[in-house]
Amino acid sequence: MQARGPLMIEHRLIERMLSVVRNTLSEVEAKHKVDPVFVDTAVDFIRVYADRTHHGKEEDILFRELKNKQLTAEDRQIMEELIEEHVFGRQTTKELVEANTRYRNGDENALTDIVANLQTLTEFYPRHIEKEDKVFFPSSRTYFTDEEDQAMLAAFREFDRNMIHEKYETLVDKFERQK
Ligand SMILES: [Fe+2]
Ligand SMILES: [Fe+2]
């Protein structure tokens, strides 16, 4: 398998989650209410899987390795766009969390913000994924030898191996700090 393999497999799961969110959004709009626990769960997926685990491998391994290569101006431009899109995703998720807290505390107007932020995520993410799958990953592969590509694949596996431990260590740390 090439290094981009796991990243593309992760894209497929992110797309499936986005479909779940899209279907839930139709119900939310019809019923004018949302289950805040669903939002929590979607946020956990976005933060831990899509951002920390998936974008983490892109930014900390693939993009970092590409910074040592002589990228064409066009490829460099696309990589900067992708990084900015990750930042935008984080900001949107933060706003979603804030709206969900307001909603939980009884502010029904926060529903509009929850819907808007979820909608933003479902609209922008598929374009981001397509740009990586069809444009950036194929062109970035040309900068690496087969050995370098396989070394990245191994680094991805190692990165993933730590994720489940990081997730729950972070959770316990957070509870301890709340005491
Ligand atoms: Fe990305
Ligand atoms: Fe990606």
mmCIF file of C-alpha atoms and ligand atoms in Angstrom:
data_model
loop_
_atom_site.group_PDB
_atom_site.id
_atom_site.type_symbol
_atom_site.label_atom_id
_atom_site.label_comp_id
_atom_site.label_asym_id
_atom_site.label_seq_id
_atom_site.Cartn_x
_atom_site.Cartn_y
_atom_site.Cartn_z
ATOM 1 C CA MET A 1 0.000 0.000 0.000
ATOM 2 C CA GLN A 2 1.172 3.522 -0.695
ATOM 3 C CA ALA A 3 1.308 6.062 2.141
ATOM 4 C CA ARG A 4 -1.743 7.892 0.844
ATOM 5 C CA GLY A 5 -3.778 4.632 1.183
ATOM 6 C CA PRO A 6 -4.677 5.018 4.877
ATOM 7 C CA LEU A 7 -5.447 8.719 4.368
ATOM 8 C CA MET A 8 -7.877 7.887 1.555
ATOM 9 C CA ILE A 9 -9.485 5.095 3.601
ATOM 10 C CA GLU A 10 -9.990 7.635 6.411
ATOM 11 C CA HIS A 11 -11.586 10.024 3.924
ATOM 12 C CA ARG A 12 -14.221 7.359 3.192
ATOM 13 C CA LEU A 13 -15.184 7.103 6.889
ATOM 14 C CA ILE A 14 -15.286 10.901 7.210
ATOM 15 C CA GLU A 15 -17.630 10.998 4.186
ATOM 16 C CA ARG A 16 -19.898 8.396 5.809
ATOM 17 C CA MET A 17 -20.042 10.465 8.999
ATOM 18 C CA LEU A 18 -20.847 13.571 6.954
ATOM 19 C CA SER A 19 -23.788 11.693 5.390
ATOM 20 C CA VAL A 20 -25.016 10.800 8.875
ATOM 21 C CA VAL A 21 -24.769 14.474 9.867
ATOM 22 C CA ARG A 22 -26.567 15.540 6.678
ATOM 23 C CA ASN A 23 -29.452 13.125 7.356
ATOM 24 C CA THR A 24 -29.677 14.257 10.972
ATOM 25 C CA LEU A 25 -29.732 17.891 9.849
ATOM 26 C CA SER A 26 -32.874 17.263 7.773
ATOM 27 C CA GLU A 27 -34.590 15.864 10.887
ATOM 28 C CA VAL A 28 -33.325 18.742 13.043
ATOM 29 C CA GLU A 29 -34.738 21.284 10.609
ATOM 30 C CA ALA A 30 -38.078 19.464 10.390
ATOM 31 C CA LYS A 31 -38.483 19.092 14.168
ATOM 32 C CA HIS A 32 -36.785 22.353 15.213
ATOM 33 C CA LYS A 33 -34.792 20.556 17.882
ATOM 34 C CA VAL A 34 -31.479 18.763 18.172
ATOM 35 C CA ASP A 35 -30.087 16.119 20.516
ATOM 36 C CA PRO A 36 -27.021 17.818 22.094
ATOM 37 C CA VAL A 37 -25.505 14.365 22.677
ATOM 38 C CA PHE A 38 -25.540 13.771 18.910
ATOM 39 C CA VAL A 39 -23.644 17.058 18.484
ATOM 40 C CA ASP A 40 -21.151 15.986 21.196
ATOM 41 C CA THR A 41 -20.599 12.693 19.396
ATOM 42 C CA ALA A 42 -20.158 14.378 16.008
ATOM 43 C CA VAL A 43 -17.691 16.826 17.600
ATOM 44 C CA ASP A 44 -15.742 13.937 19.136
ATOM 45 C CA PHE A 45 -15.539 12.288 15.711
ATOM 46 C CA ILE A 46 -14.409 15.513 14.066
ATOM 47 C CA ARG A 47 -11.879 16.432 16.740
ATOM 48 C CA VAL A 48 -10.357 13.056 17.512
ATOM 49 C CA TYR A 49 -10.698 11.216 14.213
ATOM 50 C CA ALA A 50 -10.875 13.820 11.433
ATOM 51 C CA ASP A 51 -8.649 16.446 13.022
ATOM 52 C CA ARG A 52 -6.198 14.872 15.454
ATOM 53 C CA THR A 53 -5.788 11.436 13.826
ATOM 54 C CA HIS A 54 -6.313 12.299 10.149
ATOM 55 C CA HIS A 55 -5.158 15.910 9.774
ATOM 56 C CA GLY A 56 -2.433 15.054 12.297
ATOM 57 C CA LYS A 57 -0.911 12.553 9.875
ATOM 58 C CA GLU A 58 -1.284 14.976 6.967
ATOM 59 C CA GLU A 59 0.264 17.939 8.770
ATOM 60 C CA ASP A 60 2.833 16.284 11.054
ATOM 61 C CA ILE A 61 4.088 13.711 8.536
ATOM 62 C CA LEU A 62 3.101 14.269 4.886
ATOM 63 C CA PHE A 63 3.157 18.085 4.779
ATOM 64 C CA ARG A 64 6.231 18.217 7.006
ATOM 65 C CA GLU A 65 8.106 15.866 4.660
ATOM 66 C CA LEU A 66 6.982 17.925 1.670
ATOM 67 C CA LYS A 67 8.511 21.029 3.232
ATOM 68 C CA ASN A 68 11.920 19.413 2.570
ATOM 69 C CA LYS A 69 11.102 19.070 -1.135
ATOM 70 C CA GLN A 70 11.208 21.576 -3.966
ATOM 71 C CA LEU A 71 7.492 21.909 -4.549
ATOM 72 C CA THR A 72 6.130 23.656 -7.610
ATOM 73 C CA ALA A 73 4.465 26.993 -6.852
ATOM 74 C CA GLU A 74 1.111 25.404 -7.602
ATOM 75 C CA ASP A 75 1.613 22.457 -5.233
ATOM 76 C CA ARG A 76 2.882 24.768 -2.504
ATOM 77 C CA GLN A 77 -0.197 26.940 -2.965
ATOM 78 C CA ILE A 78 -2.527 23.928 -2.673
ATOM 79 C CA MET A 79 -0.750 22.716 0.468
ATOM 80 C CA GLU A 80 -1.221 26.147 2.069
ATOM 81 C CA GLU A 81 -4.914 26.077 1.139
ATOM 82 C CA LEU A 82 -5.289 22.633 2.719
ATOM 83 C CA ILE A 83 -3.640 23.833 5.946
ATOM 84 C CA GLU A 84 -5.944 26.880 6.026
ATOM 85 C CA GLU A 85 -8.936 24.596 5.489
ATOM 86 C CA HIS A 86 -7.892 22.488 8.484
ATOM 87 C CA VAL A 87 -7.798 25.705 10.551
ATOM 88 C CA PHE A 88 -11.227 26.672 9.229
ATOM 89 C CA GLY A 89 -12.575 23.218 10.198
ATOM 90 C CA ARG A 90 -11.237 23.661 13.755
ATOM 91 C CA GLN A 91 -12.768 27.125 14.065
ATOM 92 C CA THR A 92 -16.162 25.909 12.787
ATOM 93 C CA THR A 93 -16.061 22.990 15.252
ATOM 94 C CA LYS A 94 -15.255 25.391 18.100
ATOM 95 C CA GLU A 95 -18.265 27.543 17.164
ATOM 96 C CA LEU A 96 -20.398 24.398 17.000
ATOM 97 C CA VAL A 97 -19.331 23.402 20.534
ATOM 98 C CA GLU A 98 -20.128 26.902 21.847
ATOM 99 C CA ALA A 99 -23.573 26.865 20.189
ATOM 100 C CA ASN A 100 -24.259 23.406 21.618
ATOM 101 C CA THR A 101 -23.408 24.629 25.140
ATOM 102 C CA ARG A 102 -25.760 27.602 24.734
ATOM 103 C CA TYR A 103 -28.501 25.299 23.440
ATOM 104 C CA ARG A 104 -28.037 22.936 26.386
ATOM 105 C CA ASN A 105 -28.340 25.885 28.751
ATOM 106 C CA GLY A 106 -31.758 26.710 27.323
ATOM 107 C CA ASP A 107 -30.975 29.176 24.519
ATOM 108 C CA GLU A 108 -33.210 27.918 21.700
ATOM 109 C CA ASN A 109 -31.770 30.491 19.297
ATOM 110 C CA ALA A 110 -28.497 28.561 19.433
ATOM 111 C CA LEU A 111 -30.155 25.921 17.252
ATOM 112 C CA THR A 112 -29.658 28.180 14.214
ATOM 113 C CA ASP A 113 -25.909 28.310 14.907
ATOM 114 C CA ILE A 114 -25.697 24.550 15.460
ATOM 115 C CA VAL A 115 -27.422 23.947 12.099
ATOM 116 C CA ALA A 116 -25.301 26.574 10.307
ATOM 117 C CA ASN A 117 -22.007 25.154 11.605
ATOM 118 C CA LEU A 118 -22.937 21.545 10.880
ATOM 119 C CA GLN A 119 -24.036 22.595 7.399
ATOM 120 C CA THR A 120 -20.747 24.424 6.826
ATOM 121 C CA LEU A 121 -18.813 21.295 7.785
ATOM 122 C CA THR A 122 -20.871 19.030 5.500
ATOM 123 C CA GLU A 123 -20.404 21.432 2.583
ATOM 124 C CA PHE A 124 -16.738 22.325 2.849
ATOM 125 C CA TYR A 125 -15.304 18.951 3.877
ATOM 126 C CA PRO A 126 -16.187 16.956 0.747
ATOM 127 C CA ARG A 127 -14.445 19.613 -1.393
ATOM 128 C CA HIS A 128 -11.362 19.461 0.831
ATOM 129 C CA ILE A 129 -11.271 15.662 0.559
ATOM 130 C CA GLU A 130 -11.709 15.753 -3.219
ATOM 131 C CA LYS A 131 -8.853 18.241 -3.570
ATOM 132 C CA GLU A 132 -6.580 15.893 -1.625
ATOM 133 C CA ASP A 133 -7.669 12.620 -3.267
ATOM 134 C CA LYS A 134 -7.727 13.857 -6.865
ATOM 135 C CA VAL A 135 -5.177 16.664 -6.974
ATOM 136 C CA PHE A 136 -2.795 16.968 -4.043
ATOM 137 C CA PHE A 137 -2.079 13.344 -3.108
ATOM 138 C CA PRO A 138 -1.273 12.262 -6.688
ATOM 139 C CA SER A 139 1.014 15.238 -7.293
ATOM 140 C CA SER A 140 2.690 15.048 -3.864
ATOM 141 C CA ARG A 141 3.517 11.358 -4.515
ATOM 142 C CA THR A 142 5.843 12.419 -7.349
ATOM 143 C CA TYR A 143 8.243 14.094 -4.869
ATOM 144 C CA PHE A 144 8.968 10.856 -2.963
ATOM 145 C CA THR A 145 10.901 7.733 -3.825
ATOM 146 C CA ASP A 146 9.201 4.389 -3.095
ATOM 147 C CA GLU A 147 11.387 4.035 0.018
ATOM 148 C CA GLU A 148 10.393 7.476 1.304
ATOM 149 C CA ASP A 149 6.736 6.715 0.634
ATOM 150 C CA GLN A 150 6.956 3.439 2.570
ATOM 151 C CA ALA A 151 8.748 5.197 5.443
ATOM 152 C CA MET A 152 5.824 7.625 5.636
ATOM 153 C CA LEU A 153 3.365 4.720 5.637
ATOM 154 C CA ALA A 154 5.244 3.250 8.625
ATOM 155 C CA ALA A 155 5.213 6.655 10.356
ATOM 156 C CA PHE A 156 1.435 6.856 9.796
ATOM 157 C CA ARG A 157 0.963 3.462 11.454
ATOM 158 C CA GLU A 158 3.056 4.544 14.431
ATOM 159 C CA PHE A 159 1.107 7.815 14.685
ATOM 160 C CA ASP A 160 -2.205 5.891 14.732
ATOM 161 C CA ARG A 161 -0.953 3.455 17.335
ATOM 162 C CA ASN A 162 -0.641 6.315 19.827
ATOM 163 C CA MET A 163 -4.040 7.842 19.180
ATOM 164 C CA ILE A 164 -6.286 5.680 21.361
ATOM 165 C CA HIS A 165 -3.904 6.187 24.292
ATOM 166 C CA GLU A 166 -3.711 9.925 23.684
ATOM 167 C CA LYS A 167 -7.499 10.212 23.518
ATOM 168 C CA TYR A 168 -8.079 8.625 26.901
ATOM 169 C CA GLU A 169 -5.060 10.168 28.608
ATOM 170 C CA THR A 170 -6.422 13.568 27.536
ATOM 171 C CA LEU A 171 -9.835 12.622 28.906
ATOM 172 C CA VAL A 172 -8.478 11.619 32.332
ATOM 173 C CA ASP A 173 -6.237 14.731 32.450
ATOM 174 C CA LYS A 174 -9.279 16.894 31.755
ATOM 175 C CA PHE A 175 -11.334 15.292 34.547
ATOM 176 C CA GLU A 176 -8.414 15.659 36.989
ATOM 177 C CA ARG A 177 -8.029 19.352 36.166
ATOM 178 C CA GLN A 178 -11.756 19.936 36.854
ATOM 179 C CA LYS A 179 -11.381 18.833 40.498
HETATM 180 FE FE FE B 1 -6.757 17.534 4.910
HETATM 181 FE FE FE B 2 -7.534 14.497 4.351
#
